[in-house]
mmCIF file with all atom_site columns, N, CA and C in Angstrom:
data_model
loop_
_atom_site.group_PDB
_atom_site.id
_atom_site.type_symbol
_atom_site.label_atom_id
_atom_site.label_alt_id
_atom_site.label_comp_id
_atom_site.label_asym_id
_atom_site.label_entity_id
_atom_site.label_seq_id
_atom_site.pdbx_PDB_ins_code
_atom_site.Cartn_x
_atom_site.Cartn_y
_atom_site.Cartn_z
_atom_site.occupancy
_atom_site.B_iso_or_equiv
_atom_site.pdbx_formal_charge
_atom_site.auth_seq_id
_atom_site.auth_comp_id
_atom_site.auth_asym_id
_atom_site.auth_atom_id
_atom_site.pdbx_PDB_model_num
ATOM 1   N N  . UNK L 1 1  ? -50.646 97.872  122.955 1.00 0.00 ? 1  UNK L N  1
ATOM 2   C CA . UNK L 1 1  ? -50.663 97.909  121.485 1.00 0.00 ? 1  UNK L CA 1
ATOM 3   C C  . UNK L 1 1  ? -49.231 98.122  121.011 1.00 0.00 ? 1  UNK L C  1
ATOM 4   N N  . UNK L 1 2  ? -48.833 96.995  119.902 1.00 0.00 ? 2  UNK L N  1
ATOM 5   C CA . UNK L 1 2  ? -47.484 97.375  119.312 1.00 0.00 ? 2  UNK L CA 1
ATOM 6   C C  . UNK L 1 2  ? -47.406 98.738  118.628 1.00 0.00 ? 2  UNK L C  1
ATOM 7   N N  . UNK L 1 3  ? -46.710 99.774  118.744 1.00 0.00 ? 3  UNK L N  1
ATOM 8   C CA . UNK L 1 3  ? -46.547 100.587 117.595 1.00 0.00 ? 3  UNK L CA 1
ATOM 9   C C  . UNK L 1 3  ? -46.051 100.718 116.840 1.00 0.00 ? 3  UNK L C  1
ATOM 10  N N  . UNK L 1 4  ? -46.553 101.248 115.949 1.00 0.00 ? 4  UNK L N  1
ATOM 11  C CA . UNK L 1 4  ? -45.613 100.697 114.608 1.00 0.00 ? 4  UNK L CA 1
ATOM 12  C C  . UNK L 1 4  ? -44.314 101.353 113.939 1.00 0.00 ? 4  UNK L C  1
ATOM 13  N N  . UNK L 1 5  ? -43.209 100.715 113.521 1.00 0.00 ? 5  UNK L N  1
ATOM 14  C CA . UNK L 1 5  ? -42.188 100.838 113.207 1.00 0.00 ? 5  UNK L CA 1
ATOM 15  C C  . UNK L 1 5  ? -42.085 101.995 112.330 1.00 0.00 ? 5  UNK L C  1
ATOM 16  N N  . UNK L 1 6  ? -40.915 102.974 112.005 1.00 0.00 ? 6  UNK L N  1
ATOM 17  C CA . UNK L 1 6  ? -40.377 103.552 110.614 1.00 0.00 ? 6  UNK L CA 1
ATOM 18  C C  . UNK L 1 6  ? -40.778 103.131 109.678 1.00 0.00 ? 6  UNK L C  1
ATOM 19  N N  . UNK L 1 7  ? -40.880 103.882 108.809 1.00 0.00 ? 7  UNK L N  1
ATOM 20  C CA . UNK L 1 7  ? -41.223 103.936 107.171 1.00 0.00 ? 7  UNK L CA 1
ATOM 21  C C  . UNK L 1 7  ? -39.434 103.541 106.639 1.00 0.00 ? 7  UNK L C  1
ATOM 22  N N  . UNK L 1 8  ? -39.462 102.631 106.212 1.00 0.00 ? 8  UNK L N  1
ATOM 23  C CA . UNK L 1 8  ? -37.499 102.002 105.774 1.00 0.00 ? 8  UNK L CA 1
ATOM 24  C C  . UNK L 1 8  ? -38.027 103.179 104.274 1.00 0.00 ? 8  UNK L C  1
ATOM 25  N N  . UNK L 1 9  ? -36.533 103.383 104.031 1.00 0.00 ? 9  UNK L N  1
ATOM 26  C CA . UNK L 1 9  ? -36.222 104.548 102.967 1.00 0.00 ? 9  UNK L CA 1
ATOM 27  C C  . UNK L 1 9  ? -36.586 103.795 102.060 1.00 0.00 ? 9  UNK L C  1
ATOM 28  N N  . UNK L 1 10 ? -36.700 104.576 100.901 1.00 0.00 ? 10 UNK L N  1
ATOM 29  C CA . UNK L 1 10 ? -36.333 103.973 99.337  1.00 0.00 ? 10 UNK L CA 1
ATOM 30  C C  . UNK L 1 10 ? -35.153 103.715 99.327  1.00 0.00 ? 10 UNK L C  1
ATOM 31  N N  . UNK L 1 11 ? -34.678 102.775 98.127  1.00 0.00 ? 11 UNK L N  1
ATOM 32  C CA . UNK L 1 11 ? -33.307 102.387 98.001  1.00 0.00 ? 11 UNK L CA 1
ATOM 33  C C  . UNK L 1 11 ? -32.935 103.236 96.788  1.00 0.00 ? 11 UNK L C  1
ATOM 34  N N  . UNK L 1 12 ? -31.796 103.110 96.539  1.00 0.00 ? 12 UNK L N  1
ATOM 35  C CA . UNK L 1 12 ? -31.333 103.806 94.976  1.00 0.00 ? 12 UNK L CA 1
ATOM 36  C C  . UNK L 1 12 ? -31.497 103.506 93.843  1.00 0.00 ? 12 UNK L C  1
ATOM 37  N N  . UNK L 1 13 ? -32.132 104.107 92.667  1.00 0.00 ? 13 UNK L N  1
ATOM 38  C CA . UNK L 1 13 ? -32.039 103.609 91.856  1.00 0.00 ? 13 UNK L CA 1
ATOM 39  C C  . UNK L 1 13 ? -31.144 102.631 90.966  1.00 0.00 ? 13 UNK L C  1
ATOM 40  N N  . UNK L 1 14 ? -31.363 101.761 90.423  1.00 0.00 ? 14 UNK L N  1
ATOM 41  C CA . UNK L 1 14 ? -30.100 101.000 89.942  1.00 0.00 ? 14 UNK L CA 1
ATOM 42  C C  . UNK L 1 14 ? -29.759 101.544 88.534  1.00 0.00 ? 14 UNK L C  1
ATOM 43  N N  . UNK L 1 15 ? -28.529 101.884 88.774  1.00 0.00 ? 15 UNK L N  1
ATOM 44  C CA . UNK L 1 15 ? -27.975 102.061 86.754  1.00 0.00 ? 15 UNK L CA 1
ATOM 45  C C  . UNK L 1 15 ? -28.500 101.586 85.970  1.00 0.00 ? 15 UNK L C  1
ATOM 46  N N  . UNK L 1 16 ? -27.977 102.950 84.807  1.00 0.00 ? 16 UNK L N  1
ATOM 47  C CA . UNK L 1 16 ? -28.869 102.156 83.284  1.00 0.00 ? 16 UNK L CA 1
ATOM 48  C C  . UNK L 1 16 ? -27.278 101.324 83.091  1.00 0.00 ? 16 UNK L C  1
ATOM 49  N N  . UNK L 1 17 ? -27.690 99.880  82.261  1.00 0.00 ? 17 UNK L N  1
ATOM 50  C CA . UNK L 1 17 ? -26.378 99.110  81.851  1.00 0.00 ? 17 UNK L CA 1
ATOM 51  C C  . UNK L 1 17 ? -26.377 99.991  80.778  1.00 0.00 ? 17 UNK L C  1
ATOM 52  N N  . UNK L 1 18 ? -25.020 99.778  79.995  1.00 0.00 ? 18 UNK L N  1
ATOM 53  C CA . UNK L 1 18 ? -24.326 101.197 79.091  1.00 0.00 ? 18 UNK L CA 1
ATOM 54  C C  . UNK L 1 18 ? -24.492 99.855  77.522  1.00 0.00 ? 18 UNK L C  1
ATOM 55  N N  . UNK L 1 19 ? -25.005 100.322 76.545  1.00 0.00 ? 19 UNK L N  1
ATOM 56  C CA . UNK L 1 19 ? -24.869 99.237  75.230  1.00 0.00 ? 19 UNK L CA 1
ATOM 57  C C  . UNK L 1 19 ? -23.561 98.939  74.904  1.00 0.00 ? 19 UNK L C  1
ATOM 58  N N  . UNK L 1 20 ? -23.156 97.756  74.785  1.00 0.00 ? 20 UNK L N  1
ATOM 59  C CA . UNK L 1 20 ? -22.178 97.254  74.411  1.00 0.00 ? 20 UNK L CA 1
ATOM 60  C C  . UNK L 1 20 ? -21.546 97.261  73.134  1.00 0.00 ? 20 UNK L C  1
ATOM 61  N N  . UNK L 1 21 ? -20.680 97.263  72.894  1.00 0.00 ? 21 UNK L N  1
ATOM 62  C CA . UNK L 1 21 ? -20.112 97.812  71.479  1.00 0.00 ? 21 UNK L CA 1
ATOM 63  C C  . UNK L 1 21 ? -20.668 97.002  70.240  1.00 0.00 ? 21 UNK L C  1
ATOM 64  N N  . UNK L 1 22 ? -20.272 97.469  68.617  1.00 0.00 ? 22 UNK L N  1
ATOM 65  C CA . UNK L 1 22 ? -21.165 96.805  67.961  1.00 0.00 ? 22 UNK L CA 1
ATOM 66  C C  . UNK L 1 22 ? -19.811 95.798  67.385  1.00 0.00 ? 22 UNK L C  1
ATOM 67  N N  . UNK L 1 23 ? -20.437 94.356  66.955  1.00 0.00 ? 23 UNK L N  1
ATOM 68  C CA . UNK L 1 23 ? -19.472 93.741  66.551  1.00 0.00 ? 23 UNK L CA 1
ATOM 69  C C  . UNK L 1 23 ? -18.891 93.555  65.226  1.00 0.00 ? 23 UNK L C  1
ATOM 70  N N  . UNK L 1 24 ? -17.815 93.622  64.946  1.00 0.00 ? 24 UNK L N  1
ATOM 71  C CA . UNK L 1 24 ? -17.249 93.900  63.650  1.00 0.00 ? 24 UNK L CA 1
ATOM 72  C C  . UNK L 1 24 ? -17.460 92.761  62.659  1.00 0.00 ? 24 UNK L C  1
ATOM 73  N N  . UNK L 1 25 ? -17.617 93.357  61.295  1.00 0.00 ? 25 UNK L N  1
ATOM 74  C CA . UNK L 1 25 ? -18.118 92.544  60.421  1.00 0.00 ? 25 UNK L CA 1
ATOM 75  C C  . UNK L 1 25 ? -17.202 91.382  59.919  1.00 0.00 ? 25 UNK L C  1
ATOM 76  N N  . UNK L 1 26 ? -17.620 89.850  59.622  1.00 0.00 ? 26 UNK L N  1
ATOM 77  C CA . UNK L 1 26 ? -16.389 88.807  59.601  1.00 0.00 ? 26 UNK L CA 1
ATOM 78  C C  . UNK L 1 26 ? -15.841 88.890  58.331  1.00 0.00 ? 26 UNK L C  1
ATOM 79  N N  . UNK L 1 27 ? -15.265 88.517  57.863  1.00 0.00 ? 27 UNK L N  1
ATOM 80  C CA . UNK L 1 27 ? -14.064 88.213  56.744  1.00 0.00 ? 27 UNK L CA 1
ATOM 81  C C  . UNK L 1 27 ? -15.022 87.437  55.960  1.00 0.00 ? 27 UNK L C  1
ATOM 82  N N  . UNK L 1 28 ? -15.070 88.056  54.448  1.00 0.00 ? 28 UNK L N  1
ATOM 83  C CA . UNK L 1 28 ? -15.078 87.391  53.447  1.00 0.00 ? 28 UNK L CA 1
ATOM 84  C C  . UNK L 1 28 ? -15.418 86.183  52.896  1.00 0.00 ? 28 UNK L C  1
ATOM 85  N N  . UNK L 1 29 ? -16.010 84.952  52.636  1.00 0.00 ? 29 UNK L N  1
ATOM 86  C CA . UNK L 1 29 ? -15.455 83.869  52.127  1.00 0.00 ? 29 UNK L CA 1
ATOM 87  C C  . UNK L 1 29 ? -14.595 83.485  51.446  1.00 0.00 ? 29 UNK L C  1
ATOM 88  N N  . UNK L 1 30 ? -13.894 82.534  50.507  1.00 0.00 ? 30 UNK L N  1
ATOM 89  C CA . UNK L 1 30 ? -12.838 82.796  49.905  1.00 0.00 ? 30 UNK L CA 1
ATOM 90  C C  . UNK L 1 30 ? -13.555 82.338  48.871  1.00 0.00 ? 30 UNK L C  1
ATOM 91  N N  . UNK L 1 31 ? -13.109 82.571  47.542  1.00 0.00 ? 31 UNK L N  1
ATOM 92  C CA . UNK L 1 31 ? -14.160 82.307  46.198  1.00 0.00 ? 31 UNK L CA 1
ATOM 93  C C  . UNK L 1 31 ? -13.373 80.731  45.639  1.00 0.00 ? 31 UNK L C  1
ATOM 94  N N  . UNK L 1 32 ? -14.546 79.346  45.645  1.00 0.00 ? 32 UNK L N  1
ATOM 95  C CA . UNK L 1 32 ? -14.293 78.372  45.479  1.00 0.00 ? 32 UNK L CA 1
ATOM 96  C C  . UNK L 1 32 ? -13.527 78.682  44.252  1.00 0.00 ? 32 UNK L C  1
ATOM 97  N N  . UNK L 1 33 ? -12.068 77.959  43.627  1.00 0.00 ? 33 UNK L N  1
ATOM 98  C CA . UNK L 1 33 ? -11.731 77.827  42.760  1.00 0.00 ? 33 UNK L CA 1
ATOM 99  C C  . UNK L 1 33 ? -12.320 76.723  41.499  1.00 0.00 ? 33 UNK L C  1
ATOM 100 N N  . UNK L 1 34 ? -12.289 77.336  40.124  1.00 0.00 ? 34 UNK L N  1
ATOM 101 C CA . UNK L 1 34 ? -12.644 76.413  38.857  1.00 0.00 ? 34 UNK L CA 1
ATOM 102 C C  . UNK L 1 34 ? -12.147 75.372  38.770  1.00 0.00 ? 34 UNK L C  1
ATOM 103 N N  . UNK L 1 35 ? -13.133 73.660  38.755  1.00 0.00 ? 35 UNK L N  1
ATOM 104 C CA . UNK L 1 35 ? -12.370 72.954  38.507  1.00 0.00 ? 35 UNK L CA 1
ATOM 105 C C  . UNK L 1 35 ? -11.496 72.395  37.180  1.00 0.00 ? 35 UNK L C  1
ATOM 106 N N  . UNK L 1 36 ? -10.742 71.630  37.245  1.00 0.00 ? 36 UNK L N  1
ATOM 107 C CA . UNK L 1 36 ? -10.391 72.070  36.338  1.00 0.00 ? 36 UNK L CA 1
ATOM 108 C C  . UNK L 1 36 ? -10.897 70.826  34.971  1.00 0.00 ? 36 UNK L C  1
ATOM 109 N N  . UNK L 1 37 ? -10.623 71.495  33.753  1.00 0.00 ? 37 UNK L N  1
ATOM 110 C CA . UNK L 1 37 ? -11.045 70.948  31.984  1.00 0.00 ? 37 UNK L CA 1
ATOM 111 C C  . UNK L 1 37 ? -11.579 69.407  31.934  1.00 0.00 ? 37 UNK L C  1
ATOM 112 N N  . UNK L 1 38 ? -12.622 68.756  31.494  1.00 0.00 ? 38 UNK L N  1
ATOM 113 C CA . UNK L 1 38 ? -12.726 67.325  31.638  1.00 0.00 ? 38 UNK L CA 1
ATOM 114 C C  . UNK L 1 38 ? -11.638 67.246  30.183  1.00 0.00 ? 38 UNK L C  1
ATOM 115 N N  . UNK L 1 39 ? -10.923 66.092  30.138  1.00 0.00 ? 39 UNK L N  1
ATOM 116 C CA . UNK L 1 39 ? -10.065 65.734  29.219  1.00 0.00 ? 39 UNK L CA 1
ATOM 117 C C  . UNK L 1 39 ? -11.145 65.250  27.971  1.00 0.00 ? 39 UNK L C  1
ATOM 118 N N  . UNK L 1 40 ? -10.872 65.274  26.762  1.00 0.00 ? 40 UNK L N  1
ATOM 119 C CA . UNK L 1 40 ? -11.493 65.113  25.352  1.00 0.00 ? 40 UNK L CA 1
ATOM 120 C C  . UNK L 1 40 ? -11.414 63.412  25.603  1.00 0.00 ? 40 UNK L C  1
ATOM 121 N N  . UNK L 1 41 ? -12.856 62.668  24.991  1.00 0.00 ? 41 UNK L N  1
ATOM 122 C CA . UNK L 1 41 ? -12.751 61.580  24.919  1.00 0.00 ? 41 UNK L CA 1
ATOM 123 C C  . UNK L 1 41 ? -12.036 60.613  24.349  1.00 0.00 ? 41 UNK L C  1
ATOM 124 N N  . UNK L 1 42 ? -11.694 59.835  24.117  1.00 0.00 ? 42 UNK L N  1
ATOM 125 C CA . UNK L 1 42 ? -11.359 59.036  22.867  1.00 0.00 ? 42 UNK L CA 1
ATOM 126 C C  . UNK L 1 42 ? -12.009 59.045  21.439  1.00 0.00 ? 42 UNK L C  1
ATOM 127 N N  . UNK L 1 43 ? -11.454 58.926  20.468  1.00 0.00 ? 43 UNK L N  1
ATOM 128 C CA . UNK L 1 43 ? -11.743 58.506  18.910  1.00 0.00 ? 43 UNK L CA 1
ATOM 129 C C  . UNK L 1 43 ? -12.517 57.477  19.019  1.00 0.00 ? 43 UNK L C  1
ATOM 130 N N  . UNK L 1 44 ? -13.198 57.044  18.142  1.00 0.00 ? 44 UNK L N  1
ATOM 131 C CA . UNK L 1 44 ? -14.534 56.334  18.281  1.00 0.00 ? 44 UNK L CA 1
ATOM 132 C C  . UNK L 1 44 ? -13.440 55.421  16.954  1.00 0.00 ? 44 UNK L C  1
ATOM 133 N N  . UNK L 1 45 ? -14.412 54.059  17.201  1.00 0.00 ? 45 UNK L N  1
ATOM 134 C CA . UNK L 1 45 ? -13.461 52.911  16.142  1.00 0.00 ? 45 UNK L CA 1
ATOM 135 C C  . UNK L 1 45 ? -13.764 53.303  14.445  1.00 0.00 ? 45 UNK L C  1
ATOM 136 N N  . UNK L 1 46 ? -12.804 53.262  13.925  1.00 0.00 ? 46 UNK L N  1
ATOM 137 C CA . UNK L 1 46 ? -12.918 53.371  12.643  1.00 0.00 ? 46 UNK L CA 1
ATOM 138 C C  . UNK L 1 46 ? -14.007 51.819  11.761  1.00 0.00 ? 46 UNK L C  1
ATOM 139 N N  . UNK L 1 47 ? -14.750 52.783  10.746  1.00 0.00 ? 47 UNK L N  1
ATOM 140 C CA . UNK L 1 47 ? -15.992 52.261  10.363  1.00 0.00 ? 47 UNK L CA 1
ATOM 141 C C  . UNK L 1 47 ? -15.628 50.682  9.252   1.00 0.00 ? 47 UNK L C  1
ATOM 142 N N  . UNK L 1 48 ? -16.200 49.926  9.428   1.00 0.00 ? 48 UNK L N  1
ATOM 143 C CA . UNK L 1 48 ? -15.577 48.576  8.408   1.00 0.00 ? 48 UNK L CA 1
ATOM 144 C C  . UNK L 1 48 ? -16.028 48.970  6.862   1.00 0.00 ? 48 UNK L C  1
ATOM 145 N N  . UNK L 1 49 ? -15.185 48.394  6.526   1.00 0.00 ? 49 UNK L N  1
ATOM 146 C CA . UNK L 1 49 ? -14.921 48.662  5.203   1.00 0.00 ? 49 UNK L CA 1
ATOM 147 C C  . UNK L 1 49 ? -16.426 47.915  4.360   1.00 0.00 ? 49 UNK L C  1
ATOM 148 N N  . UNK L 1 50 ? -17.433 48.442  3.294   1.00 0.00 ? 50 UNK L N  1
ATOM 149 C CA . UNK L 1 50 ? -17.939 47.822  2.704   1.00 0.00 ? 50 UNK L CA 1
ATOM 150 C C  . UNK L 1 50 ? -18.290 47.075  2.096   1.00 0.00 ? 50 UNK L C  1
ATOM 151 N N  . UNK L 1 51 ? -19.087 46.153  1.809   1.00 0.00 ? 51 UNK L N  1
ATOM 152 C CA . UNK L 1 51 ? -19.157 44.870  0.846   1.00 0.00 ? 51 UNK L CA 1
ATOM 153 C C  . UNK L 1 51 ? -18.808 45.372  -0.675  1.00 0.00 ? 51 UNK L C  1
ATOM 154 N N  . UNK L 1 52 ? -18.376 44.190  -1.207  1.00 0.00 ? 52 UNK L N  1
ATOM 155 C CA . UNK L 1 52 ? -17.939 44.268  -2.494  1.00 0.00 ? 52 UNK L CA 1
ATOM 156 C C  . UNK L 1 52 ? -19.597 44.469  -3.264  1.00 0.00 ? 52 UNK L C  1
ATOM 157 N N  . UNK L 1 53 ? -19.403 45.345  -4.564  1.00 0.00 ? 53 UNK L N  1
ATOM 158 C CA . UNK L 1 53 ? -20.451 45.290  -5.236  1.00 0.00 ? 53 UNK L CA 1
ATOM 159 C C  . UNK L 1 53 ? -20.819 44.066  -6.194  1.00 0.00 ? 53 UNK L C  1
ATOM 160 N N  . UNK L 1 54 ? -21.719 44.046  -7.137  1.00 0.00 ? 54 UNK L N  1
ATOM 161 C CA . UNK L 1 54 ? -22.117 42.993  -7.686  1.00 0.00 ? 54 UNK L CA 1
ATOM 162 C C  . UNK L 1 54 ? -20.909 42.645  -8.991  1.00 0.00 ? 54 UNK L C  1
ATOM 163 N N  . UNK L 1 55 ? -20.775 41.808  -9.293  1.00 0.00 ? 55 UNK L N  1
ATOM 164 C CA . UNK L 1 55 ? -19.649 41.368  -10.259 1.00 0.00 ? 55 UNK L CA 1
ATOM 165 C C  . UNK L 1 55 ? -20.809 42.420  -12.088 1.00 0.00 ? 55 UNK L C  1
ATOM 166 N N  . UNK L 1 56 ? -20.693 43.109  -12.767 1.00 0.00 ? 56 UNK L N  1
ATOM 167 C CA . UNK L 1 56 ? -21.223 43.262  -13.825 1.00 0.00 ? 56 UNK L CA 1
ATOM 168 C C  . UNK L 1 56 ? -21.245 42.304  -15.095 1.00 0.00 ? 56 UNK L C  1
ATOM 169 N N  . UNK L 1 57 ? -22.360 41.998  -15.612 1.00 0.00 ? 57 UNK L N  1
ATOM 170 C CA . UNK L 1 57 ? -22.748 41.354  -16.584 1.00 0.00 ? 57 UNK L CA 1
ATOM 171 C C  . UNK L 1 57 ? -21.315 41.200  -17.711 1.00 0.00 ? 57 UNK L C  1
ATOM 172 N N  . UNK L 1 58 ? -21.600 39.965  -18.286 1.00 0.00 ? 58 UNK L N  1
ATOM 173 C CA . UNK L 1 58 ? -20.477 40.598  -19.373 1.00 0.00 ? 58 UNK L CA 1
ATOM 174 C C  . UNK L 1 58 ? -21.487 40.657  -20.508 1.00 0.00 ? 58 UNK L C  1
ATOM 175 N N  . UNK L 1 59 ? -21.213 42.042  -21.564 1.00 0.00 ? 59 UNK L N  1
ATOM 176 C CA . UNK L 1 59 ? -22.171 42.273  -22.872 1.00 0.00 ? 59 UNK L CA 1
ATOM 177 C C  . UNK L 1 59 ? -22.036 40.805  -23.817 1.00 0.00 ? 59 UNK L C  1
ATOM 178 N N  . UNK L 1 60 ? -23.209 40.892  -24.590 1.00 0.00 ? 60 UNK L N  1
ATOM 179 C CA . UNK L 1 60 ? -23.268 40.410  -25.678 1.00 0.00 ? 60 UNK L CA 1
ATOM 180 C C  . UNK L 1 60 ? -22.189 40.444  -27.086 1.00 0.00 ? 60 UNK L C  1
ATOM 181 N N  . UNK L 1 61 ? -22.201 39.127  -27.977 1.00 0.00 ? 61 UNK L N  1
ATOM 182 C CA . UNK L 1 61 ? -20.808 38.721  -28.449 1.00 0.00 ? 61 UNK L CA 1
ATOM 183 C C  . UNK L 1 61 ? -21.680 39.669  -29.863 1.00 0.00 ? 61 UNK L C  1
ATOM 184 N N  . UNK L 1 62 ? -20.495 40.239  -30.158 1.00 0.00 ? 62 UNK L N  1
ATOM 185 C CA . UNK L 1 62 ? -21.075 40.916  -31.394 1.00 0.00 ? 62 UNK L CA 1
ATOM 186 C C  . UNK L 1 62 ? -20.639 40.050  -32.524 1.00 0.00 ? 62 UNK L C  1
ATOM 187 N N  . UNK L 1 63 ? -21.408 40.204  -33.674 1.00 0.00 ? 63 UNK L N  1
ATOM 188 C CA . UNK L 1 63 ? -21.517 39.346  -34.861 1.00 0.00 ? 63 UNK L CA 1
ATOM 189 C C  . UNK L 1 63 ? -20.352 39.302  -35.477 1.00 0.00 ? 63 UNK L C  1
ATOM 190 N N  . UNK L 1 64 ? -19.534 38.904  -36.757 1.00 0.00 ? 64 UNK L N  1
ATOM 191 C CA . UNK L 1 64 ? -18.376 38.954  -37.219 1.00 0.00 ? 64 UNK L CA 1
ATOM 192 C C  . UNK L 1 64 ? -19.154 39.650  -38.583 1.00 0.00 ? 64 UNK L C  1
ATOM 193 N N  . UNK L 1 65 ? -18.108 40.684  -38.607 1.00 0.00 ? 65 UNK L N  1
ATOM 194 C CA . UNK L 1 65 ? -18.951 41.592  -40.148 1.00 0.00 ? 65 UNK L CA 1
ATOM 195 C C  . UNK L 1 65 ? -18.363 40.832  -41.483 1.00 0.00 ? 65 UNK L C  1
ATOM 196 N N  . UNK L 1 66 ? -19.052 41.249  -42.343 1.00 0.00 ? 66 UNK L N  1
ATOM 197 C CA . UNK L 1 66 ? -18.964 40.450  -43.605 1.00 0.00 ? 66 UNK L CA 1
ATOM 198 C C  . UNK L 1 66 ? -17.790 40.296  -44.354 1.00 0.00 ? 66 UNK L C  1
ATOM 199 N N  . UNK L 1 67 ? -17.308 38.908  -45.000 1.00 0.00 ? 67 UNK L N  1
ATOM 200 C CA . UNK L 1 67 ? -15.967 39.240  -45.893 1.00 0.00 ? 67 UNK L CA 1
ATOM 201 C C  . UNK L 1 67 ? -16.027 39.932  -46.844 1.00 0.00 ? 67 UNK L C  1
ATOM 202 N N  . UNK L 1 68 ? -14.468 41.053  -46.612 1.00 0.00 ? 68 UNK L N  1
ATOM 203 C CA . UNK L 1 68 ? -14.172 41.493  -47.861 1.00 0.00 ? 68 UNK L CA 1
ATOM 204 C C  . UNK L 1 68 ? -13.834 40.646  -49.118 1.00 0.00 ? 68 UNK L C  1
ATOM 205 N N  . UNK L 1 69 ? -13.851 41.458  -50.356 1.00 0.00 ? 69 UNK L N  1
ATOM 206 C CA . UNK L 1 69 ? -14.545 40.555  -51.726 1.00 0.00 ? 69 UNK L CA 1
ATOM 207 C C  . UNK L 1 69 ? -12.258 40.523  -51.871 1.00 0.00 ? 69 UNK L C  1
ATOM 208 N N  . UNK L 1 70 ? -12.582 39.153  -52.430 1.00 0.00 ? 70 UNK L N  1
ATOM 209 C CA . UNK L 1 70 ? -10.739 39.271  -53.269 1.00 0.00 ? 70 UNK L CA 1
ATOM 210 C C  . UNK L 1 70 ? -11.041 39.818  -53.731 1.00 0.00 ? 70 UNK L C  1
ATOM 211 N N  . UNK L 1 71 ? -9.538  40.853  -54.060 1.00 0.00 ? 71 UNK L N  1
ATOM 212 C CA . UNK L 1 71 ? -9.306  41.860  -55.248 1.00 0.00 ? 71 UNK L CA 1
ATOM 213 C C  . UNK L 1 71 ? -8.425  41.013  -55.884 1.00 0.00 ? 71 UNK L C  1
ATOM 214 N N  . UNK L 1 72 ? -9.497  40.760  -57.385 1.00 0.00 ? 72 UNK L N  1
ATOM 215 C CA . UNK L 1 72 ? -8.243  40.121  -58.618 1.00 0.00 ? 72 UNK L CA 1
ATOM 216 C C  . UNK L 1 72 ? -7.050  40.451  -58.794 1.00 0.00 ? 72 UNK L C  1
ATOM 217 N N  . UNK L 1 73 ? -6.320  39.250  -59.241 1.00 0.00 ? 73 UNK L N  1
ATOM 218 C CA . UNK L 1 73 ? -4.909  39.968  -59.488 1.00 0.00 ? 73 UNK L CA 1
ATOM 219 C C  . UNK L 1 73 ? -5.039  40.467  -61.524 1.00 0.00 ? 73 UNK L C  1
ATOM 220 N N  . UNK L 1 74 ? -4.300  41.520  -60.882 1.00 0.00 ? 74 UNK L N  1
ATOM 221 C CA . UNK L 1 74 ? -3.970  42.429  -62.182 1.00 0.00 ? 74 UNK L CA 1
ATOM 222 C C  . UNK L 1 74 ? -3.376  41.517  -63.198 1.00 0.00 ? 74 UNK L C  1
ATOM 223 N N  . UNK L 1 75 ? -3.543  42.067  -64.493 1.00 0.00 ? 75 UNK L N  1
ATOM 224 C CA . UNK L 1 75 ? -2.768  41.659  -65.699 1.00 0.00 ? 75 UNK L CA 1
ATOM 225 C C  . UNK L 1 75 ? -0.982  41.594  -65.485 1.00 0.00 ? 75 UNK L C  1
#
């Protein structure tokens, strides 16, 4: 009959790994700059000038008023 061998040891525990440091916070963005002013459009075309109005009637011819009377000649 074989007999049987040693009991082999325990081995060692293995280390705790240690936490690694914490990492530092990054930089900022940089704040997009304003673009810049849209320029004012152009003046729009000046408006055409209006039609002429209607020519007005011409009035009625008034009558010729009555003759004065001769004044006689004096003595």
């Amino acid at each position: 009959v074989t007999p049987v061998g040693p009991v082999s040891p325990v081995g060692p525990v293995s280390p705790v790994t240690p936490v690694g440091p914490v990492s530092p916070v990054g930089p900022v963005s940089p704040v997009t700059p304003v673009g810049p002013v849209s320029p004012v459009g152009p003046v729009g075309p000046v408006s055409p000038v209006g039609p002429v109005g209607p020519v007005s009637p011409v009035g009625p011819v008034l009558p010729v008023g009555p003759v004065s009377p001769v004044t006689p000649v004096g003595p």
